[in-house]
mmCIF file with all atom_site columns, C-alpha atoms in Angstrom:
data_model
loop_
_atom_site.group_PDB
_atom_site.id
_atom_site.type_symbol
_atom_site.label_atom_id
_atom_site.label_alt_id
_atom_site.label_comp_id
_atom_site.label_asym_id
_atom_site.label_entity_id
_atom_site.label_seq_id
_atom_site.pdbx_PDB_ins_code
_atom_site.Cartn_x
_atom_site.Cartn_y
_atom_site.Cartn_z
_atom_site.occupancy
_atom_site.B_iso_or_equiv
_atom_site.pdbx_formal_charge
_atom_site.auth_seq_id
_atom_site.auth_comp_id
_atom_site.auth_asym_id
_atom_site.auth_atom_id
_atom_site.pdbx_PDB_model_num
ATOM 1   C CA . MET A 1 1   ? -1.275  6.960  -107.923 1.00 0.00 ? 449 MET A CA 1
ATOM 2   C CA . LYS A 1 2   ? -1.532  5.805  -104.671 1.00 0.00 ? 450 LYS A CA 1
ATOM 3   C CA . LYS A 1 3   ? 1.478   7.397  -102.497 1.00 0.00 ? 451 LYS A CA 1
ATOM 4   C CA . ASN A 1 4   ? -0.134  10.483 -103.723 1.00 0.00 ? 452 ASN A CA 1
ATOM 5   C CA . TYR A 1 5   ? -3.756  9.637  -102.362 1.00 0.00 ? 453 TYR A CA 1
ATOM 6   C CA . GLN A 1 6   ? -2.302  8.550  -99.087  1.00 0.00 ? 454 GLN A CA 1
ATOM 7   C CA . TYR A 1 7   ? 0.023   11.976 -99.043  1.00 0.00 ? 455 TYR A CA 1
ATOM 8   C CA . PHE A 1 8   ? -3.209  13.856 -99.397  1.00 0.00 ? 456 PHE A CA 1
ATOM 9   C CA . ILE A 1 9   ? -5.225  11.795 -96.863  1.00 0.00 ? 457 ILE A CA 1
ATOM 10  C CA . ALA A 1 10  ? -2.386  11.955 -94.056  1.00 0.00 ? 458 ALA A CA 1
ATOM 11  C CA . ILE A 1 11  ? -2.495  16.368 -94.509  1.00 0.00 ? 459 ILE A CA 1
ATOM 12  C CA . VAL A 1 12  ? -6.241  16.462 -94.662  1.00 0.00 ? 460 VAL A CA 1
ATOM 13  C CA . ALA A 1 13  ? -5.967  14.509 -90.992  1.00 0.00 ? 461 ALA A CA 1
ATOM 14  C CA . VAL A 1 14  ? -2.955  16.970 -89.581  1.00 0.00 ? 462 VAL A CA 1
ATOM 15  C CA . MET A 1 15  ? -5.546  19.416 -90.953  1.00 0.00 ? 463 MET A CA 1
ATOM 16  C CA . LEU A 1 16  ? -8.455  18.669 -89.620  1.00 0.00 ? 464 LEU A CA 1
ATOM 17  C CA . MET A 1 17  ? -6.588  17.352 -86.141  1.00 0.00 ? 465 MET A CA 1
ATOM 18  C CA . ALA A 1 18  ? -5.282  21.344 -86.043  1.00 0.00 ? 466 ALA A CA 1
ATOM 19  C CA . ILE A 1 19  ? -8.903  22.579 -86.948  1.00 0.00 ? 467 ILE A CA 1
ATOM 20  C CA . SER A 1 20  ? -10.664 20.706 -83.793  1.00 0.00 ? 468 SER A CA 1
ATOM 21  C CA . ALA A 1 21  ? -7.663  21.601 -81.380  1.00 0.00 ? 469 ALA A CA 1
ATOM 22  C CA . LYS A 1 22  ? -8.461  25.089 -82.136  1.00 0.00 ? 470 LYS A CA 1
ATOM 23  C CA . ALA A 1 23  ? -12.073 24.567 -82.184  1.00 0.00 ? 471 ALA A CA 1
ATOM 24  C CA . GLY A 1 24  ? -11.828 23.593 -78.583  1.00 0.00 ? 472 GLY A CA 1
ATOM 25  C CA . SER A 1 25  ? -12.991 25.896 -75.831  1.00 0.00 ? 473 SER A CA 1
ATOM 26  C CA . HIS A 1 26  ? -11.823 26.182 -72.477  1.00 0.00 ? 474 HIS A CA 1
ATOM 27  C CA . TRP A 1 27  ? -15.543 27.228 -71.262  1.00 0.00 ? 475 TRP A CA 1
ATOM 28  C CA . THR A 1 28  ? -18.654 25.832 -72.443  1.00 0.00 ? 476 THR A CA 1
ATOM 29  C CA . CYS A 1 29  ? -22.195 27.725 -72.067  1.00 0.00 ? 477 CYS A CA 1
ATOM 30  C CA . ASP A 1 30  ? -25.621 25.639 -73.202  1.00 0.00 ? 478 ASP A CA 1
ATOM 31  C CA . SER A 1 31  ? -27.842 27.625 -74.977  1.00 0.00 ? 479 SER A CA 1
ATOM 32  C CA . TYR A 1 32  ? -30.688 25.956 -75.160  1.00 0.00 ? 480 TYR A CA 1
ATOM 33  C CA . ALA A 1 33  ? -30.688 26.873 -71.241  1.00 0.00 ? 481 ALA A CA 1
ATOM 34  C CA . PHE A 1 34  ? -31.798 30.281 -71.306  1.00 0.00 ? 482 PHE A CA 1
ATOM 35  C CA . ARG A 1 35  ? -35.081 31.790 -72.688  1.00 0.00 ? 483 ARG A CA 1
ATOM 36  C CA . TYR A 1 36  ? -33.514 35.158 -73.147  1.00 0.00 ? 484 TYR A CA 1
ATOM 37  C CA . ASP A 1 37  ? -30.687 37.152 -74.708  1.00 0.00 ? 485 ASP A CA 1
ATOM 38  C CA . MET A 1 38  ? -28.534 40.269 -75.288  1.00 0.00 ? 486 MET A CA 1
ATOM 39  C CA . THR A 1 39  ? -25.503 41.356 -77.184  1.00 0.00 ? 487 THR A CA 1
ATOM 40  C CA . ALA A 1 40  ? -22.286 42.502 -76.549  1.00 0.00 ? 488 ALA A CA 1
ATOM 41  C CA . TYR A 1 41  ? -19.108 43.453 -78.137  1.00 0.00 ? 489 TYR A CA 1
ATOM 42  C CA . VAL A 1 42  ? -16.070 43.718 -77.082  1.00 0.00 ? 490 VAL A CA 1
ATOM 43  C CA . GLN A 1 43  ? -12.437 44.138 -77.508  1.00 0.00 ? 491 GLN A CA 1
ATOM 44  C CA . LEU A 1 44  ? -8.832  43.208 -75.681  1.00 0.00 ? 492 LEU A CA 1
ATOM 45  C CA . THR A 1 45  ? -6.486  45.872 -75.687  1.00 0.00 ? 493 THR A CA 1
ATOM 46  C CA . ASP A 1 46  ? -3.105  45.541 -73.830  1.00 0.00 ? 494 ASP A CA 1
ATOM 47  C CA . GLY A 1 47  ? -1.744  48.577 -72.416  1.00 0.00 ? 495 GLY A CA 1
ATOM 48  C CA . GLY A 1 48  ? -4.408  50.717 -73.491  1.00 0.00 ? 496 GLY A CA 1
ATOM 49  C CA . PHE A 1 49  ? -3.941  49.297 -76.701  1.00 0.00 ? 497 PHE A CA 1
ATOM 50  C CA . PRO A 1 50  ? -6.125  47.290 -78.655  1.00 0.00 ? 498 PRO A CA 1
ATOM 51  C CA . LEU A 1 51  ? -4.903  43.562 -79.743  1.00 0.00 ? 499 LEU A CA 1
ATOM 52  C CA . GLN A 1 52  ? -5.069  42.750 -83.199  1.00 0.00 ? 500 GLN A CA 1
ATOM 53  C CA . ASP A 1 53  ? -4.326  38.406 -82.725  1.00 0.00 ? 501 ASP A CA 1
ATOM 54  C CA . TYR A 1 54  ? -6.765  37.281 -80.445  1.00 0.00 ? 502 TYR A CA 1
ATOM 55  C CA . SER A 1 55  ? -5.633  33.625 -81.904  1.00 0.00 ? 503 SER A CA 1
ATOM 56  C CA . ASP A 1 56  ? -4.289  32.973 -78.462  1.00 0.00 ? 504 ASP A CA 1
ATOM 57  C CA . TYR A 1 57  ? -7.470  34.131 -76.560  1.00 0.00 ? 505 TYR A CA 1
ATOM 58  C CA . GLU A 1 58  ? -10.862 32.941 -75.446  1.00 0.00 ? 506 GLU A CA 1
ATOM 59  C CA . ILE A 1 59  ? -13.740 35.473 -74.001  1.00 0.00 ? 507 ILE A CA 1
ATOM 60  C CA . ALA A 1 60  ? -16.845 34.272 -72.051  1.00 0.00 ? 508 ALA A CA 1
ATOM 61  C CA . ALA A 1 61  ? -19.712 36.404 -70.273  1.00 0.00 ? 509 ALA A CA 1
ATOM 62  C CA . PHE A 1 62  ? -21.101 35.631 -66.621  1.00 0.00 ? 510 PHE A CA 1
ATOM 63  C CA . VAL A 1 63  ? -23.099 36.127 -64.287  1.00 0.00 ? 511 VAL A CA 1
ATOM 64  C CA . GLY A 1 64  ? -21.259 34.324 -60.727  1.00 0.00 ? 512 GLY A CA 1
ATOM 65  C CA . ASP A 1 65  ? -19.881 30.838 -61.410  1.00 0.00 ? 513 ASP A CA 1
ATOM 66  C CA . GLU A 1 66  ? -22.310 30.549 -64.894  1.00 0.00 ? 514 GLU A CA 1
ATOM 67  C CA . CYS A 1 67  ? -20.701 31.288 -68.213  1.00 0.00 ? 515 CYS A CA 1
ATOM 68  C CA . ARG A 1 68  ? -23.019 33.113 -70.162  1.00 0.00 ? 516 ARG A CA 1
ATOM 69  C CA . GLY A 1 69  ? -21.940 33.094 -73.161  1.00 0.00 ? 517 GLY A CA 1
ATOM 70  C CA . ILE A 1 70  ? -18.506 32.776 -75.362  1.00 0.00 ? 518 ILE A CA 1
ATOM 71  C CA . ALA A 1 71  ? -17.298 35.256 -77.648  1.00 0.00 ? 519 ALA A CA 1
ATOM 72  C CA . GLN A 1 72  ? -17.364 34.949 -81.699  1.00 0.00 ? 520 GLN A CA 1
ATOM 73  C CA . ILE A 1 73  ? -14.381 36.625 -83.211  1.00 0.00 ? 521 ILE A CA 1
ATOM 74  C CA . VAL A 1 74  ? -15.723 38.781 -85.998  1.00 0.00 ? 522 VAL A CA 1
ATOM 75  C CA . GLU A 1 75  ? -11.415 39.360 -88.024  1.00 0.00 ? 523 GLU A CA 1
ATOM 76  C CA . ALA A 1 76  ? -12.038 43.193 -89.317  1.00 0.00 ? 524 ALA A CA 1
ATOM 77  C CA . THR A 1 77  ? -9.296  46.058 -89.258  1.00 0.00 ? 525 THR A CA 1
ATOM 78  C CA . LYS A 1 78  ? -9.453  45.787 -85.282  1.00 0.00 ? 526 LYS A CA 1
ATOM 79  C CA . PRO A 1 79  ? -10.824 42.459 -84.237  1.00 0.00 ? 527 PRO A CA 1
ATOM 80  C CA . TYR A 1 80  ? -12.950 41.908 -81.424  1.00 0.00 ? 528 TYR A CA 1
ATOM 81  C CA . GLY A 1 81  ? -15.470 39.891 -80.366  1.00 0.00 ? 529 GLY A CA 1
ATOM 82  C CA . LEU A 1 82  ? -19.097 39.337 -80.530  1.00 0.00 ? 530 LEU A CA 1
ATOM 83  C CA . ILE A 1 83  ? -21.294 37.099 -77.445  1.00 0.00 ? 531 ILE A CA 1
ATOM 84  C CA . ARG A 1 84  ? -24.663 36.137 -77.562  1.00 0.00 ? 532 ARG A CA 1
ATOM 85  C CA . ILE A 1 85  ? -25.148 36.417 -73.551  1.00 0.00 ? 533 ILE A CA 1
ATOM 86  C CA . ARG A 1 86  ? -27.680 34.144 -72.341  1.00 0.00 ? 534 ARG A CA 1
ATOM 87  C CA . SER A 1 87  ? -30.305 34.144 -68.887  1.00 0.00 ? 535 SER A CA 1
ATOM 88  C CA . ASN A 1 88  ? -33.644 33.052 -67.622  1.00 0.00 ? 536 ASN A CA 1
ATOM 89  C CA . GLU A 1 89  ? -34.339 36.463 -66.665  1.00 0.00 ? 537 GLU A CA 1
ATOM 90  C CA . VAL A 1 90  ? -35.380 39.589 -69.237  1.00 0.00 ? 538 VAL A CA 1
ATOM 91  C CA . ASN A 1 91  ? -32.936 41.492 -67.117  1.00 0.00 ? 539 ASN A CA 1
ATOM 92  C CA . GLY A 1 92  ? -31.006 42.601 -63.363  1.00 0.00 ? 540 GLY A CA 1
ATOM 93  C CA . ASP A 1 93  ? -27.847 39.802 -63.573  1.00 0.00 ? 541 ASP A CA 1
ATOM 94  C CA . HIS A 1 94  ? -25.165 41.209 -63.578  1.00 0.00 ? 542 HIS A CA 1
ATOM 95  C CA . VAL A 1 95  ? -22.701 39.855 -66.436  1.00 0.00 ? 543 VAL A CA 1
ATOM 96  C CA . TYR A 1 96  ? -18.892 40.075 -65.860  1.00 0.00 ? 544 TYR A CA 1
ATOM 97  C CA . PHE A 1 97  ? -15.884 38.814 -68.698  1.00 0.00 ? 545 PHE A CA 1
ATOM 98  C CA . LYS A 1 98  ? -13.278 36.388 -68.592  1.00 0.00 ? 546 LYS A CA 1
ATOM 99  C CA . VAL A 1 99  ? -10.975 35.587 -70.377  1.00 0.00 ? 547 VAL A CA 1
ATOM 100 C CA . TYR A 1 100 ? -8.522  33.018 -71.309  1.00 0.00 ? 548 TYR A CA 1
ATOM 101 C CA . ARG A 1 101 ? -5.026  32.295 -72.491  1.00 0.00 ? 549 ARG A CA 1
ATOM 102 C CA . PHE A 1 102 ? -4.633  29.229 -74.083  1.00 0.00 ? 550 PHE A CA 1
ATOM 103 C CA . SER A 1 103 ? -0.159  29.434 -74.227  1.00 0.00 ? 551 SER A CA 1
ATOM 104 C CA . THR A 1 104 ? -0.184  30.301 -70.481  1.00 0.00 ? 552 THR A CA 1
ATOM 105 C CA . TYR A 1 105 ? -3.837  28.188 -69.380  1.00 0.00 ? 553 TYR A CA 1
ATOM 106 C CA . GLU A 1 106 ? -4.337  31.572 -67.590  1.00 0.00 ? 554 GLU A CA 1
ATOM 107 C CA . GLU A 1 107 ? -8.113  32.244 -66.422  1.00 0.00 ? 555 GLU A CA 1
ATOM 108 C CA . ILE A 1 108 ? -8.217  35.929 -65.917  1.00 0.00 ? 556 ILE A CA 1
ATOM 109 C CA . THR A 1 109 ? -10.933 37.912 -64.828  1.00 0.00 ? 557 THR A CA 1
ATOM 110 C CA . ILE A 1 110 ? -12.183 41.446 -65.854  1.00 0.00 ? 558 ILE A CA 1
ATOM 111 C CA . TYR A 1 111 ? -13.006 43.707 -63.009  1.00 0.00 ? 559 TYR A CA 1
ATOM 112 C CA . ASP A 1 112 ? -13.263 46.938 -64.487  1.00 0.00 ? 560 ASP A CA 1
ATOM 113 C CA . VAL A 1 113 ? -15.733 46.361 -67.255  1.00 0.00 ? 561 VAL A CA 1
ATOM 114 C CA . GLY A 1 114 ? -18.930 44.524 -66.024  1.00 0.00 ? 562 GLY A CA 1
ATOM 115 C CA . ILE A 1 115 ? -22.968 45.395 -67.487  1.00 0.00 ? 563 ILE A CA 1
ATOM 116 C CA . GLU A 1 116 ? -26.939 44.269 -66.148  1.00 0.00 ? 564 GLU A CA 1
ATOM 117 C CA . PHE A 1 117 ? -28.206 42.250 -68.894  1.00 0.00 ? 565 PHE A CA 1
ATOM 118 C CA . VAL A 1 118 ? -31.046 43.381 -70.759  1.00 0.00 ? 566 VAL A CA 1
ATOM 119 C CA . SER A 1 119 ? -33.212 41.038 -73.070  1.00 0.00 ? 567 SER A CA 1
ATOM 120 C CA . GLN A 1 120 ? -32.773 42.064 -76.528  1.00 0.00 ? 568 GLN A CA 1
ATOM 121 C CA . GLY A 1 121 ? -29.951 44.560 -75.561  1.00 0.00 ? 569 GLY A CA 1
ATOM 122 C CA . ILE A 1 122 ? -26.395 45.612 -76.650  1.00 0.00 ? 570 ILE A CA 1
ATOM 123 C CA . GLU A 1 123 ? -23.501 46.895 -75.158  1.00 0.00 ? 571 GLU A CA 1
ATOM 124 C CA . GLY A 1 124 ? -21.109 48.158 -76.938  1.00 0.00 ? 572 GLY A CA 1
ATOM 125 C CA . LEU A 1 125 ? -21.373 48.244 -80.695  1.00 0.00 ? 573 LEU A CA 1
ATOM 126 C CA . PRO A 1 126 ? -18.331 47.067 -83.411  1.00 0.00 ? 574 PRO A CA 1
ATOM 127 C CA . SER A 1 127 ? -17.324 50.643 -84.172  1.00 0.00 ? 575 SER A CA 1
ATOM 128 C CA . ALA A 1 128 ? -17.179 51.374 -80.756  1.00 0.00 ? 576 ALA A CA 1
ATOM 129 C CA . PRO A 1 129 ? -16.916 47.594 -78.491  1.00 0.00 ? 577 PRO A CA 1
ATOM 130 C CA . LEU A 1 130 ? -16.326 47.583 -74.882  1.00 0.00 ? 578 LEU A CA 1
ATOM 131 C CA . PHE A 1 131 ? -12.549 47.622 -73.724  1.00 0.00 ? 579 PHE A CA 1
ATOM 132 C CA . LEU A 1 132 ? -11.642 44.537 -71.600  1.00 0.00 ? 580 LEU A CA 1
ATOM 133 C CA . GLU A 1 133 ? -7.551  45.167 -70.490  1.00 0.00 ? 581 GLU A CA 1
ATOM 134 C CA . LEU A 1 134 ? -5.836  42.500 -70.259  1.00 0.00 ? 582 LEU A CA 1
ATOM 135 C CA . THR A 1 135 ? -2.802  44.311 -67.944  1.00 0.00 ? 583 THR A CA 1
ATOM 136 C CA . HIS A 1 136 ? -4.420  45.474 -65.525  1.00 0.00 ? 584 HIS A CA 1
ATOM 137 C CA . GLN A 1 137 ? -4.269  43.342 -62.242  1.00 0.00 ? 585 GLN A CA 1
ATOM 138 C CA . PHE A 1 138 ? -6.469  43.238 -59.822  1.00 0.00 ? 586 PHE A CA 1
ATOM 139 C CA . LEU A 1 139 ? -5.669  42.288 -56.139  1.00 0.00 ? 587 LEU A CA 1
ATOM 140 C CA . VAL A 1 140 ? -8.707  39.762 -54.795  1.00 0.00 ? 588 VAL A CA 1
ATOM 141 C CA . GLY A 1 141 ? -10.057 42.297 -51.177  1.00 0.00 ? 589 GLY A CA 1
ATOM 142 C CA . ASP A 1 142 ? -8.252  44.782 -52.026  1.00 0.00 ? 590 ASP A CA 1
ATOM 143 C CA . THR A 1 143 ? -11.654 47.207 -51.885  1.00 0.00 ? 591 THR A CA 1
ATOM 144 C CA . ASN A 1 144 ? -10.393 50.475 -51.580  1.00 0.00 ? 592 ASN A CA 1
ATOM 145 C CA . GLY A 1 145 ? -7.068  49.715 -54.031  1.00 0.00 ? 593 GLY A CA 1
ATOM 146 C CA . ASP A 1 146 ? -4.913  50.935 -52.112  1.00 0.00 ? 594 ASP A CA 1
ATOM 147 C CA . GLY A 1 147 ? -2.815  47.569 -53.565  1.00 0.00 ? 595 GLY A CA 1
ATOM 148 C CA . GLU A 1 148 ? -2.949  46.103 -50.146  1.00 0.00 ? 596 GLU A CA 1
ATOM 149 C CA . VAL A 1 149 ? -5.219  43.399 -47.597  1.00 0.00 ? 597 VAL A CA 1
ATOM 150 C CA . ASN A 1 150 ? -6.284  44.557 -44.534  1.00 0.00 ? 598 ASN A CA 1
ATOM 151 C CA . ILE A 1 151 ? -8.885  45.596 -42.282  1.00 0.00 ? 599 ILE A CA 1
ATOM 152 C CA . ALA A 1 152 ? -9.443  49.257 -44.375  1.00 0.00 ? 600 ALA A CA 1
ATOM 153 C CA . ASP A 1 153 ? -10.334 46.698 -46.766  1.00 0.00 ? 601 ASP A CA 1
ATOM 154 C CA . LEU A 1 154 ? -13.417 45.072 -44.599  1.00 0.00 ? 602 LEU A CA 1
ATOM 155 C CA . ASN A 1 155 ? -14.169 48.584 -43.697  1.00 0.00 ? 603 ASN A CA 1
ATOM 156 C CA . ALA A 1 156 ? -14.692 49.231 -46.939  1.00 0.00 ? 604 ALA A CA 1
ATOM 157 C CA . LEU A 1 157 ? -16.684 45.844 -47.827  1.00 0.00 ? 605 LEU A CA 1
ATOM 158 C CA . ILE A 1 158 ? -19.202 46.255 -45.136  1.00 0.00 ? 606 ILE A CA 1
ATOM 159 C CA . ASP A 1 159 ? -20.145 49.948 -45.884  1.00 0.00 ? 607 ASP A CA 1
ATOM 160 C CA . ALA A 1 160 ? -20.823 48.832 -49.242  1.00 0.00 ? 608 ALA A CA 1
ATOM 161 C CA . VAL A 1 161 ? -22.626 45.503 -48.051  1.00 0.00 ? 609 VAL A CA 1
ATOM 162 C CA . LEU A 1 162 ? -24.559 48.275 -45.305  1.00 0.00 ? 610 LEU A CA 1
ATOM 163 C CA . GLY A 1 163 ? -25.452 50.442 -49.005  1.00 0.00 ? 611 GLY A CA 1
ATOM 164 C CA . ASN A 1 164 ? -23.388 53.255 -48.716  1.00 0.00 ? 612 ASN A CA 1
ATOM 165 C CA . ASP A 1 165 ? -21.185 52.376 -51.099  1.00 0.00 ? 613 ASP A CA 1
ATOM 166 C CA . TYR A 1 166 ? -20.969 50.199 -54.747  1.00 0.00 ? 614 TYR A CA 1
ATOM 167 C CA . GLY A 1 167 ? -18.676 48.990 -57.474  1.00 0.00 ? 615 GLY A CA 1
ATOM 168 C CA . ARG A 1 168 ? -17.630 45.188 -58.745  1.00 0.00 ? 616 ARG A CA 1
ATOM 169 C CA . VAL A 1 169 ? -13.814 45.446 -57.231  1.00 0.00 ? 617 VAL A CA 1
ATOM 170 C CA . PHE A 1 170 ? -16.408 45.005 -53.828  1.00 0.00 ? 618 PHE A CA 1
ATOM 171 C CA . ASP A 1 171 ? -17.804 41.296 -54.803  1.00 0.00 ? 619 ASP A CA 1
ATOM 172 C CA . VAL A 1 172 ? -14.481 39.845 -53.919  1.00 0.00 ? 620 VAL A CA 1
ATOM 173 C CA . ASN A 1 173 ? -16.091 36.303 -54.282  1.00 0.00 ? 621 ASN A CA 1
ATOM 174 C CA . GLY A 1 174 ? -16.732 36.680 -57.304  1.00 0.00 ? 622 GLY A CA 1
ATOM 175 C CA . ASP A 1 175 ? -20.633 35.760 -57.550  1.00 0.00 ? 623 ASP A CA 1
ATOM 176 C CA . GLY A 1 176 ? -22.103 38.791 -58.929  1.00 0.00 ? 624 GLY A CA 1
ATOM 177 C CA . GLU A 1 177 ? -23.516 40.300 -55.666  1.00 0.00 ? 625 GLU A CA 1
ATOM 178 C CA . VAL A 1 178 ? -22.229 41.621 -52.762  1.00 0.00 ? 626 VAL A CA 1
ATOM 179 C CA . ASN A 1 179 ? -23.393 40.475 -49.704  1.00 0.00 ? 627 ASN A CA 1
ATOM 180 C CA . ILE A 1 180 ? -22.249 39.681 -46.297  1.00 0.00 ? 628 ILE A CA 1
ATOM 181 C CA . ALA A 1 181 ? -20.091 36.243 -48.299  1.00 0.00 ? 629 ALA A CA 1
ATOM 182 C CA . ASP A 1 182 ? -18.493 38.810 -49.445  1.00 0.00 ? 630 ASP A CA 1
ATOM 183 C CA . VAL A 1 183 ? -16.605 40.407 -45.701  1.00 0.00 ? 631 VAL A CA 1
ATOM 184 C CA . ASN A 1 184 ? -16.734 36.500 -45.234  1.00 0.00 ? 632 ASN A CA 1
ATOM 185 C CA . ALA A 1 185 ? -14.227 35.296 -48.540  1.00 0.00 ? 633 ALA A CA 1
ATOM 186 C CA . LEU A 1 186 ? -12.258 39.165 -47.341  1.00 0.00 ? 634 LEU A CA 1
ATOM 187 C CA . ILE A 1 187 ? -11.723 37.960 -43.858  1.00 0.00 ? 635 ILE A CA 1
ATOM 188 C CA . ASP A 1 188 ? -10.724 35.273 -44.819  1.00 0.00 ? 636 ASP A CA 1
ATOM 189 C CA . ILE A 1 189 ? -7.999  36.359 -47.093  1.00 0.00 ? 637 ILE A CA 1
ATOM 190 C CA . ILE A 1 190 ? -7.143  38.738 -44.523  1.00 0.00 ? 638 ILE A CA 1
ATOM 191 C CA . LEU A 1 191 ? -6.355  35.475 -42.039  1.00 0.00 ? 639 LEU A CA 1
ATOM 192 C CA . ALA A 1 192 ? -4.600  33.348 -44.349  1.00 0.00 ? 640 ALA A CA 1
ATOM 193 C CA . LYS A 1 193 ? -2.127  36.115 -44.459  1.00 0.00 ? 641 LYS A CA 1
#
């Protein structure tokens, strides 16, 4: 009987360690530090096809460098992430998404999907989520999308800062705003070549 009891305790301990290891999160978000929230439904895609297994991934919403929400994965016909995004502003924060892959320790910033925070707002639906494409490769500083970082990107970024154009791709330093700091970040990238 004592042997069975020890065996049972060992199995429970291993299961608890596995659960706690999986429960570990790459990012943290203090939900009590914010007054307002909104909801986003997101789905990971790879090459345009929805992922069926999210066990290796964590999805989070960001404003600048600050994590504003971590997805709860809902297992359905096609799994999706449910994110409560937080803010202290009623609206206006530019929200973008990041995905962490545990097996490769890789952070993937999703540049082509961004939303504006609206208190009590909803982006996407379980039946029509926002698609977060994992295989889209983005070259930081390639503001004109030609696959290179050079003086043409600087011209495109200056146009954006002056208000002649705007897009997520112009936020070179990833702070959620397009301004002179992005011009400086792009110059640093070009000079580092």
